[in-house]
Amino acid sequence: MDDEPLSEWLDRRDAKIGRFRAVPIASGDGPKGAHLNPDAPRAIERWNGHAWEPHGFASNLAEAKRIQYPEANLPAPTAGPGRQPLAPGKGRHRKP
C-alpha cells in the first residue's frame, strides 16, 4: 500500500482550517443544496480542524456568500499606465 507521509496529510488538513460553509436552516435530514432555496436563512460554520463550529448567521444565500468569500467583495484593482504589448521596442525579435 502506498501511504502518504503523516506530515503531508497534516499540511493538507491544516490548510483547510478556517474555511466557512453555509448550511440552510431548514427542517429535514441534514444540509440541503444551496440552490434549492436561496432565500432561506443560513448558519455559517467554520472548520476548526476537527469539526464544523458555529460562526454566525446570514439571512439568505447572497449574504452567506459575502461572508464566505470576503475577497470577492473587494474592489477590482485599477489598471494603471502599463506598457503597451505591441509598442515598438528593442530586441532581437523586433524587425528594424
Coordinates of C-alpha atoms in Angstrom, one line a residue:
M1 CA 0.0 0.0 0.0
D2 CA 1.3 3.4 -0.9
D3 CA 0.6 5.7 2.0
E4 CA 1.5 9.4 2.1
P5 CA 3.7 10.7 5.0
L6 CA 1.8 11.9 8.0
S7 CA 3.4 15.4 7.6
E8 CA 1.9 15.8 4.2
W9 CA -1.5 14.8 5.5
L10 CA -1.2 17.3 8.4
D11 CA -0.3 20.1 5.9
R12 CA -3.4 19.3 3.8
R13 CA -5.6 19.2 6.9
D14 CA -4.2 22.4 8.3
A15 CA -4.7 24.2 5.0
K16 CA -8.5 23.8 5.4
I17 CA -8.7 25.3 8.9
G18 CA -10.7 28.5 8.9
R19 CA -12.9 27.6 5.9
F20 CA -16.5 28.6 6.1
R21 CA -19.6 26.8 4.9
A22 CA -23.2 28.0 4.8
V23 CA -25.9 25.5 5.8
P24 CA -29.5 26.2 5.2
I25 CA -31.6 26.4 8.4
A26 CA -34.5 24.1 7.4
S27 CA -36.3 21.1 8.9
G28 CA -35.4 17.8 7.4
D29 CA -32.4 15.4 7.3
G30 CA -29.2 17.3 7.3
P31 CA -27.8 20.1 5.0
K32 CA -29.5 20.6 1.6
G33 CA -28.2 22.1 -1.6
A34 CA -27.9 25.9 -1.7
H35 CA -29.6 26.2 -5.0
L36 CA -32.9 24.7 -3.7
N37 CA -33.9 27.7 -1.6
P38 CA -31.6 30.7 -1.9
D39 CA -33.9 32.9 0.2
A40 CA -33.7 30.6 3.3
P41 CA -31.6 31.8 6.3
R42 CA -28.2 30.2 6.6
A43 CA -26.0 29.1 9.5
I44 CA -22.3 30.0 8.9
E45 CA -20.0 27.3 10.2
R46 CA -16.2 27.4 10.4
W47 CA -13.9 24.4 10.2
N48 CA -11.5 24.2 13.2
G49 CA -9.5 21.2 12.0
H50 CA -11.7 18.6 13.7
A51 CA -15.3 19.7 13.4
W52 CA -17.6 22.4 12.0
E53 CA -18.3 25.0 14.7
P54 CA -21.0 27.8 14.6
H55 CA -19.7 31.1 13.4
G56 CA -22.7 33.3 12.5
F57 CA -25.9 33.6 10.6
A58 CA -26.9 35.0 7.2
S59 CA -30.4 36.0 6.1
N60 CA -30.1 34.5 2.6
L61 CA -27.6 32.8 0.2
A62 CA -26.2 36.2 -1.1
E63 CA -25.3 37.4 2.4
A64 CA -23.8 34.0 3.2
K65 CA -21.6 34.2 0.1
R66 CA -20.4 37.6 1.1
I67 CA -19.3 36.1 4.5
Q68 CA -17.7 33.0 2.9
Y69 CA -15.8 34.9 0.2
P70 CA -14.7 38.3 1.5
E71 CA -12.1 38.7 -1.2
A72 CA -14.8 38.8 -3.8
N73 CA -16.2 41.9 -2.1
L74 CA -13.0 43.9 -2.6
P75 CA -13.0 46.4 -5.5
A76 CA -11.1 45.3 -8.6
P77 CA -7.6 46.8 -8.9
T78 CA -7.5 49.6 -11.3
A79 CA -5.1 49.2 -14.2
G80 CA -2.5 52.0 -14.1
P81 CA -0.5 53.2 -17.1
G82 CA 1.2 50.0 -18.2
R83 CA 3.4 49.1 -21.1
Q84 CA 1.7 48.6 -24.4
P85 CA 2.2 45.0 -25.6
L86 CA 2.7 45.9 -29.3
A87 CA 4.7 49.1 -28.8
P88 CA 8.0 49.5 -30.7
G89 CA 10.9 48.3 -28.7
K90 CA 14.4 47.0 -28.8
G91 CA 15.3 43.3 -29.1
R92 CA 16.3 40.6 -31.4
H93 CA 12.8 39.6 -32.1
R94 CA 11.9 43.1 -33.4
K95 CA 12.4 43.9 -37.1
P96 CA 14.4 47.1 -37.9

